[in-house]
Tab-separated table of C-alpha atoms and ligand atoms in Angstrom:
chain	number	residue	atom	x	y	z
Q	1270	UNK	CA	-38.707	5.190	4.529
Q	1271	UNK	CA	-34.975	6.005	4.581
Q	1272	UNK	CA	-32.257	4.758	2.206
Q	1273	UNK	CA	-28.587	4.969	3.243
Q	1274	UNK	CA	-25.436	3.635	1.642
Q	1275	UNK	CA	-21.891	2.913	2.773
Q	1276	UNK	CA	-18.725	1.983	0.862
Q	1277	UNK	CA	-16.714	-1.225	0.871
Q	1278	UNK	CA	-12.955	-1.050	1.487
Q	1279	UNK	CA	-9.595	-2.578	0.733
Q	1280	UNK	CA	-6.763	-2.923	3.206
Q	1281	UNK	CA	-3.737	-1.064	1.913
Q	1282	UNK	CA	-1.922	-2.556	4.916
Q	1283	UNK	CA	-2.380	-4.244	8.242
Q	1284	UNK	CA	-5.245	-6.768	8.271
Q	1285	UNK	CA	-4.909	-9.482	10.932
Q	1286	UNK	CA	-2.119	-7.580	12.732
Q	1287	UNK	CA	-4.724	-4.917	13.625
Q	1288	UNK	CA	-6.516	-7.515	15.758
Q	1289	UNK	CA	-3.427	-7.539	18.066
Q	1290	UNK	CA	-3.101	-3.778	18.440
Q	1291	UNK	CA	-0.900	-3.011	15.430
Q	1292	UNK	CA	-2.065	-0.176	13.142
Q	1293	UNK	CA	-3.892	-0.806	9.861
Q	1294	UNK	CA	-4.729	1.412	6.891
Q	1295	UNK	CA	-7.964	0.505	5.128
Q	1296	UNK	CA	-9.274	2.635	2.231
Q	1297	UNK	CA	-12.940	3.030	1.246
Q	1298	UNK	CA	-13.691	2.184	-2.404
Q	1299	UNK	CA	-16.469	3.220	-4.748
Q	1300	UNK	CA	-18.519	0.067	-4.374
Q	1301	UNK	CA	-21.463	0.475	-2.033
Q	1302	UNK	CA	-24.046	-1.378	-0.017
Q	1303	UNK	CA	-27.430	0.339	-0.053
Q	1304	UNK	CA	-29.962	-0.345	2.683
Q	1305	UNK	CA	-33.600	0.743	2.696
Q	1306	UNK	CA	-35.417	0.728	6.024
Q	1307	UNK	CA	-39.100	1.251	6.726
Q	1308	UNK	CA	-40.613	1.032	10.180
Q	1309	UNK	CA	-43.303	-1.654	10.605
Q	1310	UNK	CA	-46.483	-1.564	12.685
Q	1311	UNK	CA	-45.332	-4.559	14.703
Q	1312	UNK	CA	-41.970	-5.506	16.251
Q	1313	UNK	CA	-40.907	-7.986	13.524
Q	1314	UNK	CA	-37.929	-7.730	11.214
Q	1315	UNK	CA	-38.289	-8.618	7.528
Q	1316	UNK	CA	-35.143	-8.729	5.444
Q	1317	UNK	CA	-34.846	-8.803	1.693
Q	1318	UNK	CA	-31.399	-8.991	0.140
Q	1319	UNK	CA	-30.585	-8.723	-3.547
Q	1320	UNK	CA	-27.341	-8.729	-5.512
Q	1321	UNK	CA	-25.195	-9.943	-2.645
Q	1322	UNK	CA	-23.506	-12.065	-5.324
Q	1323	UNK	CA	-26.228	-14.554	-4.588
Q	1324	UNK	CA	-29.704	-14.894	-6.030
Q	1325	UNK	CA	-31.348	-12.929	-3.273
Q	1326	UNK	CA	-33.322	-14.065	-0.293
Q	1327	UNK	CA	-36.184	-12.895	1.818
Q	1328	UNK	CA	-36.546	-13.873	5.410
Q	1329	UNK	CA	-39.127	-12.834	7.942
Q	1330	UNK	CA	-38.646	-13.424	11.623
Q	1331	UNK	CA	-39.068	-11.898	15.015
Q	1332	UNK	CA	-35.987	-11.335	17.070
Q	1333	UNK	CA	-35.895	-14.724	18.790
Q	1334	UNK	CA	-37.059	-16.994	15.937
Q	1335	UNK	CA	-34.334	-19.164	14.428
Q	1336	UNK	CA	-35.157	-19.110	10.727
Q	1337	UNK	CA	-32.876	-20.471	7.999
Q	1338	UNK	CA	-33.757	-19.138	4.553
Q	1339	UNK	CA	-33.685	-21.733	1.787
Q	1340	UNK	CA	-30.957	-20.469	-0.561
Q	1341	UNK	CA	-27.913	-21.953	-2.179
Q	1342	UNK	CA	-25.077	-20.262	-0.286
Q	1343	UNK	CA	-22.926	-21.245	2.665
Q	1344	UNK	CA	-25.251	-21.287	5.715
Q	1345	UNK	CA	-22.551	-19.421	7.637
Q	1346	UNK	CA	-22.864	-16.451	5.318
Q	1347	UNK	CA	-26.640	-16.313	5.636
Q	1348	UNK	CA	-26.455	-16.709	9.390
Q	1349	UNK	CA	-23.891	-13.943	9.524
Q	1350	UNK	CA	-25.928	-11.731	7.132
Q	1351	UNK	CA	-29.052	-12.119	9.233
Q	1352	UNK	CA	-26.993	-11.685	12.416
Q	1353	UNK	CA	-25.515	-8.399	11.141
Q	1354	UNK	CA	-28.950	-6.983	10.277
Q	1355	UNK	CA	-30.443	-8.189	13.532
Q	1356	UNK	CA	-27.584	-6.458	15.337
Q	1357	UNK	CA	-28.049	-3.263	13.314
Q	1358	UNK	CA	-31.779	-3.210	14.140
Q	1359	UNK	CA	-30.965	-3.732	17.822
Q	1360	UNK	CA	-28.494	-0.817	17.770
Q	1361	UNK	CA	-31.096	1.460	16.161
Q	1362	UNK	CA	-33.734	0.464	18.734
Q	1363	UNK	CA	-31.298	1.257	21.521
Q	1364	UNK	CA	-30.118	4.579	20.032
Q	1365	UNK	CA	-33.726	5.744	19.576
Q	1366	UNK	CA	-34.917	4.222	22.857
Q	1367	UNK	CA	-37.587	2.294	20.951
Q	1368	UNK	CA	-37.058	-1.320	22.101
Q	1369	UNK	CA	-40.143	-2.575	20.247
Q	1370	UNK	CA	-39.546	-1.018	16.828
Q	1371	UNK	CA	-39.919	-3.396	13.849
Q	1372	UNK	CA	-38.348	-2.901	10.435
Q	1373	UNK	CA	-38.704	-3.848	6.804
Q	1374	UNK	CA	-35.107	-3.914	5.508
Q	1375	UNK	CA	-33.936	-4.243	1.887
Q	1376	UNK	CA	-30.266	-4.636	1.073
Q	1377	UNK	CA	-28.590	-4.168	-2.276
Q	1378	UNK	CA	-24.868	-4.367	-2.683
Q	1379	UNK	CA	-22.233	-4.280	-5.389
Q	1380	UNK	CA	-19.601	-5.458	-2.910
Q	1381	UNK	CA	-18.781	-9.177	-3.256
Q	1382	UNK	CA	-19.863	-10.976	-0.082
Q	1383	UNK	CA	-17.268	-12.219	2.397
Q	1384	UNK	CA	-14.445	-11.448	-0.038
Q	1385	UNK	CA	-12.321	-9.041	2.000
Q	1386	UNK	CA	-13.988	-5.884	0.698
Q	1387	UNK	CA	-15.898	-5.142	3.870
Q	1388	UNK	CA	-19.365	-6.116	2.636
Q	1389	UNK	CA	-20.681	-6.865	6.118
Q	1390	UNK	CA	-19.361	-3.636	7.621
Q	1391	UNK	CA	-20.929	-1.614	4.790
Q	1392	UNK	CA	-24.301	-3.325	5.276
Q	1393	UNK	CA	-24.245	-2.842	9.060
Q	1394	UNK	CA	-23.161	0.812	8.846
Q	1395	UNK	CA	-25.773	1.700	6.199
Q	1396	UNK	CA	-28.476	-0.244	8.091
Q	1397	UNK	CA	-27.767	1.526	11.409
Q	1398	UNK	CA	-27.822	4.911	9.673
Q	1399	UNK	CA	-31.088	4.229	7.818
Q	1400	UNK	CA	-32.849	2.588	10.783
Q	1401	UNK	CA	-31.932	5.305	13.300
Q	1402	UNK	CA	-32.989	8.055	10.877
Q	1403	UNK	CA	-36.249	6.177	10.262
Q	1404	UNK	CA	-36.829	6.419	14.038
Q	1405	UNK	CA	-36.011	10.132	13.976
Q	1406	UNK	CA	-32.455	9.961	15.386
Q	1407	UNK	CA	-29.359	11.211	13.583
Q	1408	UNK	CA	-25.997	9.741	14.625
Q	1409	UNK	CA	-22.560	11.014	13.594
Q	1410	UNK	CA	-20.428	8.715	11.389
Q	1411	UNK	CA	-18.211	8.044	14.431
Q	1412	UNK	CA	-21.206	7.005	16.536
Q	1413	UNK	CA	-22.403	4.742	13.730
Q	1414	UNK	CA	-18.903	3.250	13.418
Q	1415	UNK	CA	-18.830	2.440	17.136
Q	1416	UNK	CA	-22.277	0.791	17.062
Q	1417	UNK	CA	-21.396	-1.139	13.895
Q	1418	UNK	CA	-18.216	-2.360	15.590
Q	1419	UNK	CA	-20.278	-3.685	18.518
Q	1420	UNK	CA	-22.411	-5.640	16.003
Q	1421	UNK	CA	-19.372	-7.083	14.184
Q	1422	UNK	CA	-17.720	-7.933	17.488
Q	1423	UNK	CA	-20.754	-9.922	18.560
Q	1424	UNK	CA	-21.436	-11.689	15.244
Q	1425	UNK	CA	-17.735	-12.541	14.830
Q	1426	UNK	CA	-17.367	-13.838	18.398
Q	1427	UNK	CA	-15.023	-11.097	19.469
Q	1428	UNK	CA	-12.710	-11.547	16.439
Q	1429	UNK	CA	-13.078	-8.043	15.029
Q	1430	UNK	CA	-11.124	-4.817	14.936
Q	1431	UNK	CA	-12.577	-1.345	14.419
Q	1432	UNK	CA	-10.866	-1.029	11.016
Q	1433	UNK	CA	-13.680	-2.107	8.658
Q	1434	UNK	CA	-16.532	-0.360	10.371
Q	1435	UNK	CA	-14.672	2.918	10.984
Q	1436	UNK	CA	-13.392	3.076	7.393
Q	1437	UNK	CA	-16.738	2.499	5.820
Q	1438	UNK	CA	-18.537	4.930	8.172
Q	1439	UNK	CA	-16.159	7.857	7.560
Q	1440	UNK	CA	-14.844	7.037	4.045
Q	1441	UNK	CA	-11.432	7.814	2.502
Q	1442	UNK	CA	-8.198	6.351	3.853
Q	1443	UNK	CA	-8.086	5.826	7.613
Q	1444	UNK	CA	-5.705	4.648	10.300
Q	1445	UNK	CA	-6.895	2.362	13.049
Q	1446	UNK	CA	-4.797	1.274	16.024
Q	1447	UNK	CA	-6.799	-0.312	18.816
Q	1448	UNK	CA	-9.458	2.219	19.803
Q	1449	UNK	CA	-7.635	5.080	18.110
Q	1450	UNK	CA	-9.377	5.655	14.765
Q	1451	UNK	CA	-8.569	8.623	12.532
Q	1452	UNK	CA	-8.920	9.846	8.957
Q	1453	UNK	CA	-5.755	10.253	6.837
Q	1454	UNK	CA	-5.718	13.545	4.952
Q	1455	UNK	CA	-4.049	14.373	1.604
Q	1456	UNK	CA	-3.885	10.891	0.164
Q	1457	UNK	CA	-2.293	10.594	-3.314
Q	1458	UNK	CA	-4.296	9.043	-6.157
Q	1459	UNK	CA	-4.291	5.319	-5.490
Q	1460	UNK	CA	-4.823	3.321	-8.704
Q	1461	UNK	CA	-6.519	0.278	-7.139
Q	1462	UNK	CA	-7.117	-2.794	-9.258
Q	1463	UNK	CA	-9.063	-5.607	-7.619
Q	1464	UNK	CA	-8.980	-9.300	-8.530
Q	1465	UNK	CA	-11.718	-11.554	-7.143
Q	1466	UNK	CA	-11.541	-15.361	-7.192
Q	1467	UNK	CA	-15.282	-15.770	-6.569
Q	1468	UNK	CA	-14.621	-17.417	-3.207
Q	1469	UNK	CA	-14.801	-16.365	0.384
Q	1470	UNK	CA	-12.779	-16.930	3.519
Q	1471	UNK	CA	-14.175	-17.614	6.970
Q	1472	UNK	CA	-12.948	-14.554	8.887
Q	1473	UNK	CA	-13.439	-16.121	12.338
Q	1474	UNK	CA	-11.520	-19.260	11.381
Q	1475	UNK	CA	-8.672	-17.331	9.707
Q	1476	UNK	CA	-8.299	-14.974	12.669
Q	1477	UNK	CA	-8.286	-17.964	15.030
Q	1478	UNK	CA	-5.563	-19.613	12.889
Q	1479	UNK	CA	-3.284	-16.581	13.167
Q	1480	UNK	CA	-4.009	-16.351	16.897
Q	1481	UNK	CA	-2.877	-19.931	17.528
Q	1482	UNK	CA	0.258	-19.567	15.352
Q	1483	UNK	CA	1.102	-16.455	17.323
Q	1484	UNK	CA	0.680	-18.326	20.593
Q	1485	UNK	CA	2.712	-21.304	19.415
Q	1486	UNK	CA	5.679	-19.568	17.774
Q	1487	UNK	CA	7.547	-16.451	18.815
Q	1488	UNK	CA	8.498	-15.898	15.187
Q	1489	UNK	CA	4.795	-15.801	14.235
Q	1490	UNK	CA	4.223	-13.156	16.943
Q	1491	UNK	CA	7.215	-11.254	15.510
Q	1492	UNK	CA	5.734	-11.570	12.018
Q	1493	UNK	CA	2.584	-9.850	13.278
Q	1494	UNK	CA	4.729	-7.068	14.805
Q	1495	UNK	CA	6.667	-6.741	11.543
Q	1496	UNK	CA	3.384	-6.162	9.713
Q	1497	UNK	CA	2.921	-3.239	12.130
Q	1498	UNK	CA	6.341	-1.889	11.030
Q	1499	UNK	CA	5.275	-2.197	7.385
Q	1500	UNK	CA	2.111	-0.226	8.135
Q	1501	UNK	CA	4.141	2.568	9.772
Q	1502	UNK	CA	6.484	2.660	6.759
Q	1503	UNK	CA	3.382	2.655	4.540
Q	1504	UNK	CA	2.006	5.688	6.348
Q	1505	UNK	CA	5.226	7.567	5.612
Q	1506	UNK	CA	5.037	6.563	1.928
Q	1507	UNK	CA	1.396	7.670	1.835
Q	1508	UNK	CA	2.294	11.069	3.323
Q	1509	UNK	CA	5.109	11.431	0.756
Q	1510	UNK	CA	2.777	10.400	-2.093
Q	1511	UNK	CA	5.271	7.658	-3.030
Q	1512	UNK	CA	3.096	5.110	-4.850
Q	1513	UNK	CA	6.069	2.987	-5.894
Q	1514	UNK	CA	7.144	2.550	-2.273
Q	1515	UNK	CA	3.549	1.767	-1.277
Q	1516	UNK	CA	3.588	-1.055	-3.845
Q	1517	UNK	CA	6.854	-2.491	-2.497
Q	1518	UNK	CA	5.449	-2.462	1.017
Q	1519	UNK	CA	2.216	-4.131	-0.160
Q	1520	UNK	CA	4.305	-6.946	-1.661
Q	1521	UNK	CA	6.110	-7.325	1.656
Q	1522	UNK	CA	2.827	-7.285	3.588
Q	1523	UNK	CA	1.406	-10.028	1.346
Q	1524	UNK	CA	4.487	-12.203	1.896
Q	1525	UNK	CA	4.000	-12.027	5.654
Q	1526	UNK	CA	0.264	-12.746	5.420
Q	1527	UNK	CA	1.159	-15.744	3.275
Q	1528	UNK	CA	3.603	-16.869	5.960
Q	1529	UNK	CA	0.815	-16.601	8.540
Q	1530	UNK	CA	-1.231	-19.031	6.461
Q	1531	UNK	CA	-4.063	-16.761	5.349
Q	1532	UNK	CA	-3.379	-16.661	1.614
Q	1533	UNK	CA	-4.489	-19.281	-0.905
Q	1534	UNK	CA	-3.333	-20.558	-4.258
Q	1535	UNK	CA	-5.806	-18.389	-6.192
Q	1536	UNK	CA	-4.939	-15.284	-4.159
Q	1537	UNK	CA	-1.214	-15.927	-4.717
Q	1538	UNK	CA	-1.776	-16.494	-8.435
Q	1539	UNK	CA	-3.640	-13.205	-8.748
Q	1540	UNK	CA	-0.944	-11.398	-6.745
Q	1541	UNK	CA	1.744	-12.806	-9.043
Q	1542	UNK	CA	-0.230	-11.984	-12.200
Q	1543	UNK	CA	-0.458	-8.365	-11.049
Q	1544	UNK	CA	3.212	-8.199	-10.050
Q	1545	UNK	CA	4.393	-9.714	-13.333
Q	1546	UNK	CA	2.405	-7.147	-15.267
Q	1547	UNK	CA	4.464	-4.449	-13.537
Q	1548	UNK	CA	1.917	-3.309	-10.991
Q	1549	UNK	CA	3.623	-1.285	-8.228
Q	1550	UNK	CA	2.626	-4.036	-5.811
Q	1551	UNK	CA	-0.162	-6.423	-4.855
Q	1552	UNK	CA	-1.524	-8.179	-1.780
Q	1553	UNK	CA	-4.570	-10.012	-0.537
Q	1554	UNK	CA	-7.114	-7.791	1.207
Q	1555	UNK	CA	-9.141	-8.664	4.295
Q	1556	UNK	CA	-9.181	-11.955	6.118
Q	1557	UNK	CA	-7.859	-13.979	3.149
Q	1558	UNK	CA	-8.386	-17.681	2.490
Q	1559	UNK	CA	-10.060	-16.682	-0.789
Q	1560	UNK	CA	-11.768	-13.549	-2.045
Q	1561	UNK	CA	-9.904	-10.489	-3.304
Q	1562	UNK	CA	-6.464	-9.095	-3.939
Q	1563	UNK	CA	-5.671	-5.425	-4.430
Q	1564	UNK	CA	-2.932	-4.142	-6.732
Q	1565	UNK	CA	-1.675	-0.639	-7.499
Q	1566	UNK	CA	-1.403	0.020	-11.232
Q	1567	UNK	CA	-2.324	3.109	-13.215
Q	1568	UNK	CA	-1.963	1.274	-16.550
Q	1569	UNK	CA	-4.363	-1.329	-17.990
Q	1570	UNK	CA	-1.803	-4.099	-17.626
Q	1571	UNK	CA	-2.628	-5.624	-14.247
Q	1572	UNK	CA	-6.338	-5.653	-15.043
Q	1573	UNK	CA	-5.665	-7.381	-18.380
Q	1574	UNK	CA	-3.310	-9.919	-16.779
Q	1575	UNK	CA	-5.889	-10.679	-14.082
Q	1576	UNK	CA	-8.586	-11.242	-16.739
Q	1577	UNK	CA	-6.459	-14.058	-18.142
Q	1578	UNK	CA	-5.492	-15.541	-14.798
Q	1579	UNK	CA	-7.126	-18.906	-14.109
Q	1580	UNK	CA	-8.952	-18.618	-10.808
Q	1581	UNK	CA	-9.664	-14.902	-11.206
Q	1582	UNK	CA	-13.408	-14.561	-11.765
Q	1583	UNK	CA	-13.734	-10.822	-11.826
Q	1584	UNK	CA	-11.430	-7.849	-12.015
Q	1585	UNK	CA	-12.257	-4.178	-11.745
Q	1586	UNK	CA	-10.734	-0.814	-10.930
Q	1587	UNK	CA	-11.879	0.908	-7.775
Q	1588	UNK	CA	-11.392	4.584	-6.948
Q	1589	UNK	CA	-10.900	5.715	-3.373
Q	1590	UNK	CA	-14.312	6.797	-2.067
Q	1591	UNK	CA	-14.007	9.889	0.091
Q	1592	UNK	CA	-17.668	9.614	1.121
Q	1593	UNK	CA	-18.459	7.361	4.052
Q	1594	UNK	CA	-22.002	6.527	5.081
Q	1595	UNK	CA	-24.514	8.811	3.397
Q	1596	UNK	CA	-28.220	9.236	3.053
Q	1597	UNK	CA	-29.600	8.452	-0.403
Q	1598	UNK	CA	-33.319	9.015	0.118
Q	1599	UNK	CA	-35.537	10.057	2.993
H	2276	PMV	O1	-12.277	-9.933	5.345
H	2276	PMV	P1	-12.765	-8.732	6.084
H	2276	PMV	O2	-13.110	-7.578	5.215
H	2276	PMV	O3	-13.859	-9.086	7.066
H	2276	PMV	O4	-11.521	-8.193	6.979
H	2276	PMV	C1	-11.038	-8.904	8.095
H	2276	PMV	C2	-9.877	-8.152	8.669
H	2276	PMV	C3	-9.225	-8.795	9.861
H	2276	PMV	O5	-8.139	-7.960	10.251
H	2276	PMV	C4	-8.675	-10.181	9.544
H	2276	PMV	C5	-10.193	-8.916	11.041
H	2276	PMV	C6	-10.603	-7.576	11.628
H	2276	PMV	O6	-11.723	-7.494	12.153
H	2276	PMV	O7	-9.818	-6.613	11.591
């Protein structure tokens, strides 16, 4: 039996634009998905998931059975969850050259599901690490990131960048531009405050929405390019340790995401609550449509303001996690 974990992430800058080759800077946070994998005697896959902000589900199936577990969450999320784990198991079988390996997989996560904090990437990365180790193969974080990207790409019908999976495999702050993925060194302390509206966005649908706006209007395509400019300015602010400037650029980035139609009333309300409490800046994180915002504030004020914001279900601080995927138990 092997247990591995991987962190969730927030986007400091660049979600959506990264899909079209602009750079993005996601940062791993100290909220983790933990995956336990045990090899089975047969070739089946049995998945048990707890704490995925749902009541938990168990589903047993072989690779081609089409089983729908009976739980009270959006079927899309369950389908995706099962798809991600199926994909992770497939990657481990391939890496270990054991096409018939079966697994018992348990998932526990403190990362809200589908909320822009990279829950699926963390689950896939931790599952690939645990399953390959269980079969006696050790992959580097970069190799795991690449395999996890292949899984996300498939489950999300090609609407995925390498940002989530690379960030959560290597940890810390990273820069992703197309296939070029690298760690960012010497990051200043980033006082992240997260607000969560309890909802979730459909990543595939939101990405498709931006894609069609971009095709229809030149100014939407330019908006995507401008997000790239914000990311490059953000990288300079990060290198200079200028947290105030980072906040200003986050505000700008949120405005452009809003213009591209991927924000929502509750995300905007949380962003404004954080801004009005003198946070350095605030923006939605991830695909949008619902889910989480991230603000920069070293005081208690943004967190307190978010607590009293209608539509904000949960608020918490999150430190940058410099650890990527790691083994917890073998
Ligand atoms: O909501 P998340 O954590 O799945 O992030 C999606 C980020 C996008 O840029 C919209 C898509 C991608 O794969 O980069």
